[in-house]
Amino acid sequence: MTRPIRARIDLAALRRNYLVARRQASGAKKVFAVVKANAYGHGLSRVAAALADLAGGFALIELDGAVQLRQMGLTQPILLLEGFYAPSEIPDFITHRLIPAIHSPRQVEWLLASPWPAELPVVLKCDSGMNRLGLTAAELAAAHAALTARVRTIVAMTHFADADGPRGIAWQLVRFRAATANLAFAAVSLANSATVLRHPEAHGDWVRAGIMVYGGSPFYPEISATALGLAPVMTLEAGILAVRELSAGETVGYGCAFVAEQPMRIGIVACGYADGYPRHAPSGTPVLVDGRRSRLIGRVSMDKLSVDLTGLPMAGVGSTVTLWGRHGDRVLSADEAAAAAGTISYELFCALSARVPVVEEG
Ligand SMILES: *Cc1c(COP(=O)(O)O)cnc(C)c1O
């Protein structure tokens, strides 16, 4: 038998979640599915194929991934969120009709020096306060002036820093509107998942929905994915390889980090940080054992972790431990597991390791 660990990817849930984004942003012209980082760890070609007949577009960072989408025969707009990194990449953009998000004046120069076809759209990314990538208001105006003569469709884009948080988006929207007020754009692209779900005034024309498509809530713990109508897409599950009965005072795993305060029964699970489970998850992080809630015990090692089986007498070697996702009708959201480990579901999904076999369902 092979090592008992797998990731299940529920493609029906993926499609339903995408439709939630589309319904929420019903005023938008296109809802792009964000598929960067191997579709947030879910598998780029798998996710793109499952959304092929639904998605209004795909957005990602990786040029090779974008080319792969074209080679699959997808015809939707494909948006490269950081544009091109060197002029040498521009021919691929032209050949495969990839839309660059241009964030720097030098990218504008490279484009102007290339045989860019007038009908291939260009997105100008404006930095409205994230202070990461993007053109200043003056750079935006200059880029717009330089490109109008060369490119038929120019789209304005910005990215919100706190759409899921207390500061909100209004302050950035004011800056974005000021920067774009006197310029003609064919469309604007503003909204990530949190904006789709919380700020209908800023949906814009081209929505960029990421985490919600994968069933994560941008607002956990205030609002769960279930409350948003989103279902888990990825389940990470592994089998119990061995059971230990501990007497009080025995410790578990590296660093003897966990000490049994009373006699207890634990299961050793075929999942570790080399599979993508976070090493920093502390004792107490929730798991499901055959669908029943339990907890992580001791330090996560490279290939194994331990769970508490005290109070679960039916569980033993061969039982299934769900690290996140779904077991039958029981759900342990990646948001909850991530929060217990001090991170976010995005990171858990992206960290899924290549050694974990993936099973598609739905
Ligand atoms: C990743 C990304 C998104 C998607 O964000 P979610 O929070 O996953 O919806 C949208 N826009 C840009 C520019 C991004 O980099």
PDB file of C-alpha atoms and ligand atoms in Angstrom, residues 34 36 40 61 81 125 132 157-159 191-194 208-212 214 218 346, ligand 1:
ATOM      1  CA  VAL A  34      -7.115  34.058  -9.806  1.00  0.00           C
ATOM      2  CA  LYS A  36      -1.528  32.113  -9.385  1.00  0.00           C
ATOM      3  CA  TYR A  40      -3.437  28.363  -4.715  1.00  0.00           C
ATOM      4  CA  ILE A  61       1.696  35.686 -11.928  1.00  0.00           C
ATOM      5  CA  LEU A  81      -0.715  40.386 -12.424  1.00  0.00           C
ATOM      6  CA  LYS A 125      -1.868  49.213 -12.189  1.00  0.00           C
ATOM      7  CA  ARG A 132       3.843  47.619  -3.105  1.00  0.00           C
ATOM      8  CA  MET A 157      -6.418  48.514 -11.918  1.00  0.00           C
ATOM      9  CA  THR A 158      -5.662  48.876  -8.235  1.00  0.00           C
ATOM     10  CA  HIS A 159      -5.409  46.513  -5.282  1.00  0.00           C
ATOM     11  CA  ALA A 191     -11.900  43.778  -6.442  1.00  0.00           C
ATOM     12  CA  ASN A 192     -10.282  40.786  -4.754  1.00  0.00           C
ATOM     13  CA  SER A 193     -12.480  38.302  -2.845  1.00  0.00           C
ATOM     14  CA  ALA A 194     -12.886  40.481   0.235  1.00  0.00           C
ATOM     15  CA  ARG A 208     -10.184  39.209  -9.476  1.00  0.00           C
ATOM     16  CA  ALA A 209     -11.552  36.469  -7.235  1.00  0.00           C
ATOM     17  CA  GLY A 210      -9.015  34.213  -5.559  1.00  0.00           C
ATOM     18  CA  ILE A 211      -9.442  32.710  -2.125  1.00  0.00           C
ATOM     19  CA  MET A 212     -13.235  32.600  -2.231  1.00  0.00           C
ATOM     20  CA  TYR A 214     -11.084  27.895  -3.224  1.00  0.00           C
ATOM     21  CA  PRO A 218     -11.200  36.465   3.845  1.00  0.00           C
ATOM     22  CA  TYR A 346      -3.994  30.876   1.571  1.00  0.00           C
TER      23      TYR A 346
HETATM   24  C1  LIG B   1      -3.833  37.349  -5.377  1.00  0.00           C
HETATM   25  C2  LIG B   1      -4.489  38.549  -5.912  1.00  0.00           C
HETATM   26  C3  LIG B   1      -5.877  38.651  -5.948  1.00  0.00           C
HETATM   27  C4  LIG B   1      -6.799  37.618  -5.328  1.00  0.00           C
HETATM   28  O1  LIG B   1      -6.936  37.885  -3.952  1.00  0.00           O
HETATM   29  P1  LIG B   1      -7.915  37.014  -3.039  1.00  0.00           P
HETATM   30  O2  LIG B   1      -7.812  37.652  -1.696  1.00  0.00           O
HETATM   31  O3  LIG B   1      -7.339  35.628  -3.038  1.00  0.00           O
HETATM   32  O4  LIG B   1      -9.252  37.070  -3.647  1.00  0.00           O
HETATM   33  C5  LIG B   1      -6.438  39.761  -6.557  1.00  0.00           C
HETATM   34  N1  LIG B   1      -5.654  40.724  -7.085  1.00  0.00           N
HETATM   35  C6  LIG B   1      -4.311  40.675  -7.054  1.00  0.00           C
HETATM   36  C7  LIG B   1      -3.514  41.790  -7.631  1.00  0.00           C
HETATM   37  C8  LIG B   1      -3.679  39.606  -6.454  1.00  0.00           C
HETATM   38  O5  LIG B   1      -2.341  39.558  -6.406  1.00  0.00           O
END
